XYZ file of C-alpha atoms in Angstrom:
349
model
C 0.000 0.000 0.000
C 0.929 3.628 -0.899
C 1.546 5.472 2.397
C 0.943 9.048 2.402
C 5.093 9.663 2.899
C 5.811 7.313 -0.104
C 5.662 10.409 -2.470
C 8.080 13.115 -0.644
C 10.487 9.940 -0.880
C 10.649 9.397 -4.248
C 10.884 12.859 -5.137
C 13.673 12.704 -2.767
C 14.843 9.844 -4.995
C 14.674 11.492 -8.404
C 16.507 15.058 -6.572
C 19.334 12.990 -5.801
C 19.414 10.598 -8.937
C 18.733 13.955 -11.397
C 22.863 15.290 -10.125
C 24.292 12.787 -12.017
C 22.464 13.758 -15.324
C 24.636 12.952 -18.620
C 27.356 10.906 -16.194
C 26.265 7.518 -15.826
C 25.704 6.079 -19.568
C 25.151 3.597 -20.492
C 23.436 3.353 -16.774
C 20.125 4.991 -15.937
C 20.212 7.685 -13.139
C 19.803 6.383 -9.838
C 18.870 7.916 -6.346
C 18.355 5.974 -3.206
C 17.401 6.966 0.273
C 16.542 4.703 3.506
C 13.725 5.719 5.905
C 12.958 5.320 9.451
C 10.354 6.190 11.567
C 9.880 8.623 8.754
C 13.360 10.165 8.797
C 15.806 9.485 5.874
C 18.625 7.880 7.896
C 21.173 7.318 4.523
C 20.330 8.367 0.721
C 23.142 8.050 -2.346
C 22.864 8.359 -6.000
C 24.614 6.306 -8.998
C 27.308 8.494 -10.130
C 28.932 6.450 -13.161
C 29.175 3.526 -14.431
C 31.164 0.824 -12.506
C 30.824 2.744 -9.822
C 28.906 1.321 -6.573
C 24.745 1.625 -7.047
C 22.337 4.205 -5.468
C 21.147 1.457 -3.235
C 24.562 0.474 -1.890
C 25.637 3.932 -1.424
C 22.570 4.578 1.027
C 22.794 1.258 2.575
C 26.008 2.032 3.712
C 25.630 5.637 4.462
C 23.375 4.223 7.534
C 25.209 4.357 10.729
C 23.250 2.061 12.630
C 22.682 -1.326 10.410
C 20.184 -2.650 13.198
C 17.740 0.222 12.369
C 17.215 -1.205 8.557
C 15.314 -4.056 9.215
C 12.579 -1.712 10.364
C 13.370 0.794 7.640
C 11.956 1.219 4.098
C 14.467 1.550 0.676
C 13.188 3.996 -1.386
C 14.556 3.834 -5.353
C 13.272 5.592 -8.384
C 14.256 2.502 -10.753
C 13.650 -1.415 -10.277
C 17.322 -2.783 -8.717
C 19.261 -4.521 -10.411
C 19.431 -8.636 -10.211
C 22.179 -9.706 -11.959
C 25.845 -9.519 -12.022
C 27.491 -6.440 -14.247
C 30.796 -4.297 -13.177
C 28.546 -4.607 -9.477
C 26.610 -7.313 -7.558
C 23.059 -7.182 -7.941
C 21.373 -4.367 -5.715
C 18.315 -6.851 -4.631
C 20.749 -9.218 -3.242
C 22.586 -6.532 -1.276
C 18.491 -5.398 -0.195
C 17.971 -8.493 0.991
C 21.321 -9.243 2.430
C 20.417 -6.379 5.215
C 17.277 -7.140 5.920
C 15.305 -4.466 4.692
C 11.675 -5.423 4.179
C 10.190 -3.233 2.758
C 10.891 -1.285 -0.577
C 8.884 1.421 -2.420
C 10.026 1.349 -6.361
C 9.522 4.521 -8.748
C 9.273 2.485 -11.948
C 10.394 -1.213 -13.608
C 13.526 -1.720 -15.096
C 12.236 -2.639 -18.696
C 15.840 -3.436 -20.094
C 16.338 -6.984 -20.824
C 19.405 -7.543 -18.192
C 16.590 -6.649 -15.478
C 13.148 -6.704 -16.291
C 11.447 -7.629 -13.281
C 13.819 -9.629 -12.033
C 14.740 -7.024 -9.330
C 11.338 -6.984 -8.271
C 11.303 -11.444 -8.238
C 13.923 -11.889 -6.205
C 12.634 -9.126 -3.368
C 9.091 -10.391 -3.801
C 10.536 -14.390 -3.274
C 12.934 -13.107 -0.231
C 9.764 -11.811 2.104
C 10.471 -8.087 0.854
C 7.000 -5.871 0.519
C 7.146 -4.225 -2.806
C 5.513 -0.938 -3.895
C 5.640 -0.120 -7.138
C 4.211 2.759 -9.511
C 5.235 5.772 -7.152
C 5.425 8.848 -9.044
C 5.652 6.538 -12.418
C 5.109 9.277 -14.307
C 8.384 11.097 -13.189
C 10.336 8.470 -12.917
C 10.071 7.565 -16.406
C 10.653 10.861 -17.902
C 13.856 11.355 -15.993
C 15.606 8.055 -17.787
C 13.533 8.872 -20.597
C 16.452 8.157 -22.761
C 17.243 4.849 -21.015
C 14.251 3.414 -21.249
C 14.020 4.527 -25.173
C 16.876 2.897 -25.790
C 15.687 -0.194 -24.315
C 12.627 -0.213 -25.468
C 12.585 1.635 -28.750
C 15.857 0.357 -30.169
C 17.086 3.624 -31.274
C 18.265 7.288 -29.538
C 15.956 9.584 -27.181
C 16.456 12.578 -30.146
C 15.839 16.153 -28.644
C 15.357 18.966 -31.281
C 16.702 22.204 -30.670
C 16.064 25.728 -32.069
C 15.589 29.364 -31.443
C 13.486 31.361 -33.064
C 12.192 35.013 -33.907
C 9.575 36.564 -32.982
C 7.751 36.126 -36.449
C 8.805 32.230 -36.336
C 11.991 32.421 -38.372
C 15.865 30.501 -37.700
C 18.020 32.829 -39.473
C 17.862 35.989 -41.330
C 19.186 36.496 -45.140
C 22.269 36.100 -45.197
C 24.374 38.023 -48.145
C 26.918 36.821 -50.290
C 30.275 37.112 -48.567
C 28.351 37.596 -44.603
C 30.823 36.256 -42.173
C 30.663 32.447 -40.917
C 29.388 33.134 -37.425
C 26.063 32.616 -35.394
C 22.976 34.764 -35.502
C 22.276 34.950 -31.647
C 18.285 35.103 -30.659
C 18.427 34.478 -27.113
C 21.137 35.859 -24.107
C 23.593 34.370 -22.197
C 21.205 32.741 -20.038
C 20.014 30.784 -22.307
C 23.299 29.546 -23.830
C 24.607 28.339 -20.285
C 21.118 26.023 -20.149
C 22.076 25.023 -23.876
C 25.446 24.011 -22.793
C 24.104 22.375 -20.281
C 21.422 20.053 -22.577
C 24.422 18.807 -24.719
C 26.471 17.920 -21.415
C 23.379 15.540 -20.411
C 23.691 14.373 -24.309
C 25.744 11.480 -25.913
C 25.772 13.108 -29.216
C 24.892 16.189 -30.924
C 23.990 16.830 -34.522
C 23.625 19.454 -37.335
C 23.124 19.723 -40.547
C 25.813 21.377 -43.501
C 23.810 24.374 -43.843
C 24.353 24.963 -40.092
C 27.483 24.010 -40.170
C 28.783 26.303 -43.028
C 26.649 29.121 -41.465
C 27.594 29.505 -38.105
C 30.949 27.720 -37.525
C 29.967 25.842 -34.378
C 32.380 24.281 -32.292
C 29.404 21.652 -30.806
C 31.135 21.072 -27.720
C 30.511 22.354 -23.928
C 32.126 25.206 -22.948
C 29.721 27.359 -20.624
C 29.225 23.963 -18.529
C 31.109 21.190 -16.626
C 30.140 17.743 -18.439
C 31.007 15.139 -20.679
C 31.792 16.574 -24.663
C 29.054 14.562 -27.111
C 29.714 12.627 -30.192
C 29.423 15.775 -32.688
C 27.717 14.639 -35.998
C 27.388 16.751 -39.348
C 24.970 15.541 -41.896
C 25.772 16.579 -45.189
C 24.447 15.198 -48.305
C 27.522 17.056 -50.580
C 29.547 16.288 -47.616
C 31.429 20.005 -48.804
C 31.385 21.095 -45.060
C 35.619 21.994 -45.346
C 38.330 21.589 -42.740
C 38.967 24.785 -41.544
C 36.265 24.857 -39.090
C 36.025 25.149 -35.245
C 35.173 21.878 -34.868
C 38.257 20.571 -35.872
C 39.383 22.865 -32.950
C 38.046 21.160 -29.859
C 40.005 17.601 -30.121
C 36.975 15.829 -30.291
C 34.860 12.843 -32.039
C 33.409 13.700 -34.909
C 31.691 12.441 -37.755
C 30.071 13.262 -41.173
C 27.208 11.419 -42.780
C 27.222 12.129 -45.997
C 26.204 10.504 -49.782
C 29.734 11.837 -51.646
C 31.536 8.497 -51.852
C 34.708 9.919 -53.119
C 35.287 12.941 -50.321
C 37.363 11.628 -47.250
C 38.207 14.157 -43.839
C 41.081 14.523 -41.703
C 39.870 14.097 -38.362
C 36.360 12.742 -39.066
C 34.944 9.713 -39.344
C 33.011 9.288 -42.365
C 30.089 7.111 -42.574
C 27.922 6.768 -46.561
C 24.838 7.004 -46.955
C 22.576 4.924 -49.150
C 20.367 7.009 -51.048
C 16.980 4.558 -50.964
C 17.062 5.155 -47.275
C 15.842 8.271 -45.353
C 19.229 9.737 -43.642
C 17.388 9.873 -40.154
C 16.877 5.964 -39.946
C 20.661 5.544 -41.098
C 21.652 8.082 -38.401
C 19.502 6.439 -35.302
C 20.993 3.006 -36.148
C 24.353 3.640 -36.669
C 23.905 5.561 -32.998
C 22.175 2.633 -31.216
C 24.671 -0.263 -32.499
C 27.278 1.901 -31.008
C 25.126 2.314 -27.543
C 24.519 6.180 -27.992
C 21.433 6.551 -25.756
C 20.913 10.027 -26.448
C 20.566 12.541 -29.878
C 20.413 16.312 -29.579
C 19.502 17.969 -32.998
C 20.921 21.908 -33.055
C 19.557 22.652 -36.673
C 18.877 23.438 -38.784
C 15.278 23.656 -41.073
C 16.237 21.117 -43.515
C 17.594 18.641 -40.435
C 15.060 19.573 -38.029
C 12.057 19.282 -40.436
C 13.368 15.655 -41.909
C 13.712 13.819 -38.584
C 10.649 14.938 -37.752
C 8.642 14.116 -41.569
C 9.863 10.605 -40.095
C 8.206 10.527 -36.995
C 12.040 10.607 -35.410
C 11.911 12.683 -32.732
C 10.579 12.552 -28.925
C 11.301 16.226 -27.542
C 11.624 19.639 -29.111
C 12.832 22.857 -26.940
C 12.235 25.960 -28.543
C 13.475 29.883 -27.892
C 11.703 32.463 -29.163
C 13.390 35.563 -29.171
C 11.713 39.139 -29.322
C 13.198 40.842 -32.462
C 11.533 39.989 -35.954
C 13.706 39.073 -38.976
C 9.994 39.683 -41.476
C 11.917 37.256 -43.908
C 14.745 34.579 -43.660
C 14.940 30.604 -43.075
C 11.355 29.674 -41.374
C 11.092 27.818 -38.349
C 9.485 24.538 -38.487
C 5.944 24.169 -37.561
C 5.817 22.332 -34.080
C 2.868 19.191 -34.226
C 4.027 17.950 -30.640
C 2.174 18.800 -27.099
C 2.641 21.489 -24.881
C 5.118 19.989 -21.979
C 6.500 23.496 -20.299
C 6.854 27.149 -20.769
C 9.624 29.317 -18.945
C 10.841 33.002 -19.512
C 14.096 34.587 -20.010
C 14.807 37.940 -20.173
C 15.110 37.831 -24.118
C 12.869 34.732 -24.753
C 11.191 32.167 -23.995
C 11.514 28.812 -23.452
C 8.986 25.873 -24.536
C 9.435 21.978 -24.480
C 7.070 19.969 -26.588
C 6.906 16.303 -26.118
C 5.306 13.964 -29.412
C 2.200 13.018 -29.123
């Protein structure tokens, strides 16, 4: 049964498990916290992978032992039951004699997949599960796409004017260099996104247009995969890209072009460049796409129903012509306000 506590707990749970965001692929994000007498007596999160479990890590933040066998575990994901870089989290439950445990969501991934919940269930253990589903799911929503979906959580990415356009005309000769909507603000947060991303991606016309570097610099994280998609694959060496020391690489149709510094993967022309993309990603274990632009990209993962989120700035200064923004189908998730835009997320329907 659902106690009236259970709730605050798991929140707890998904606070803790949310500071590790973008460090513990291929693992989902973890947080763990032990309650007695309705205090929290030890809590932990998964940090990275190999590293000890959120369950572990609040097990054995409790300084009395003999006060967990009247305690409950509270975990926003199934534990684990099997053996990987760590023993399995349900034996290590058990081991202490907790007996009670109040679960955020089911592991769906074949390694787990209710076998967490078997082995507590089979031990004596009383098992909630379904607390705060909802949440818990959308914070390892790219985990559990992976899994599930066989292909990349994919994120689009834009900012736009106030009259719905990417980019203004650009002349003949205009400078390589980005055409900023939003503030500084809003750049940190971006830098941010692609630190919780395993890859990033843009297309040639971006590329050629604004001379991004694609890597994080206004954040501490992990740098993404950077991909360019270019059909011509004409996207030249002497961009900033090559600057940062980083993976990158081009999918493109021009057999005969080759890149110093880039990995170059061919595309077959009979097959949309989206599914290509997504399954080259998830037979390397990339969990995670973030797409940065722009129209041509943006609009053809999403004609191919190849997309799950799409965050959009809108800026207040109008361009009246220029590269139009695409036209958003998805739902309404959140709405925030800068001091030179706003912010809204749209999940698919």
């Amino acid at each position: 049964m659902v106690k009236t506590d259970d709730n605050k707990f798991m929140k707890r749970c998904l606070e803790l498990a949310s500071k590790a965001e973008g460090l513990t692929y291929p693992n989902p994000m973890v947080g763990s916290v032990i309650v007695n007498n309705g205090t929290i007596i030890g809590e932990g999160f998964h940090l990275k992978s190999g590293g000890p479990h959120a369950e572990v890590i609040a097990i054995n933040a409790v300084s009395d032992k003999s006060k967990l066998k009247t305690s409950t575990l509270y975990v926003n994901l199934e534990p684990c039951s099997h053996f990987g870089k760590t023993p399995p989290c349900a034996d290590f439950i058990i081991s202490n004699g907790i007996r009670r445990v109040v679960i955020g969501t089911t592991d769906t991934s074949e390694k787990v997949s209710g076998g967490g919940l078997s082995k507590l269930k089979k031990a004596g253990c009383e098992v909630i599960t379904g607390v705060l589903e909802k949440e818990c799911r959308r914070l390892n929503r790219r985990f559990f796409t992976f899994n599930e979906k066989k292909r990349p959580y994919i994120t689009l990415k834009w900012a736009q004017s106030a009259d719905g356009y990417l980019d203004m005309i650009r002349p003949e000769g205009y400078d390589p260099g980005p055409n900023w909507i939003t503030g500084n603000p809003e750049r940190v947060l971006v830098h941010k996104w692609r630190a919780s991303e395993q890859a990033i991606l843009v297309g040639a016309g971006t590329f050629r247009a604004d001379n991004p570097k694609l890597n994080v610099r206004e954040w501490s994280g992990p740098q993404p995969l950077r991909i360019i998609l270019s059909s011509s694959g004409t996207i030249g060496n002497e961009f900033s890209v090559n600057e940062t020391n980083s993976r990158v690489v081009v999918f493109t149709h021009n057999k005969g072009i080759s890149y110093s510094g880039a990995t170059k993967v061919e595309l077959d022309e009979k097959v949309p460049s989206s599914n290509q993309i997504i399954e080259y990603l998830y037979n390397r274990g990339i969990q995670s796409l973030f797409i940065e632009g722009g129209a041509e990209v943006l609009n053809h993962f999403m004609s191919t129903d190849l997309w799950n989120e799409a965050r959009i700035f809108t800026g207040e200064n109008y361009f009246k012509e220029g590269v139009k923004a695409p036209v958003m189908p998805g739902s309404l998730f959140s709405r925030k306000g800068f001091s030179n835009s706003s912010l809204e997320i749209y999940l698919r329907e």
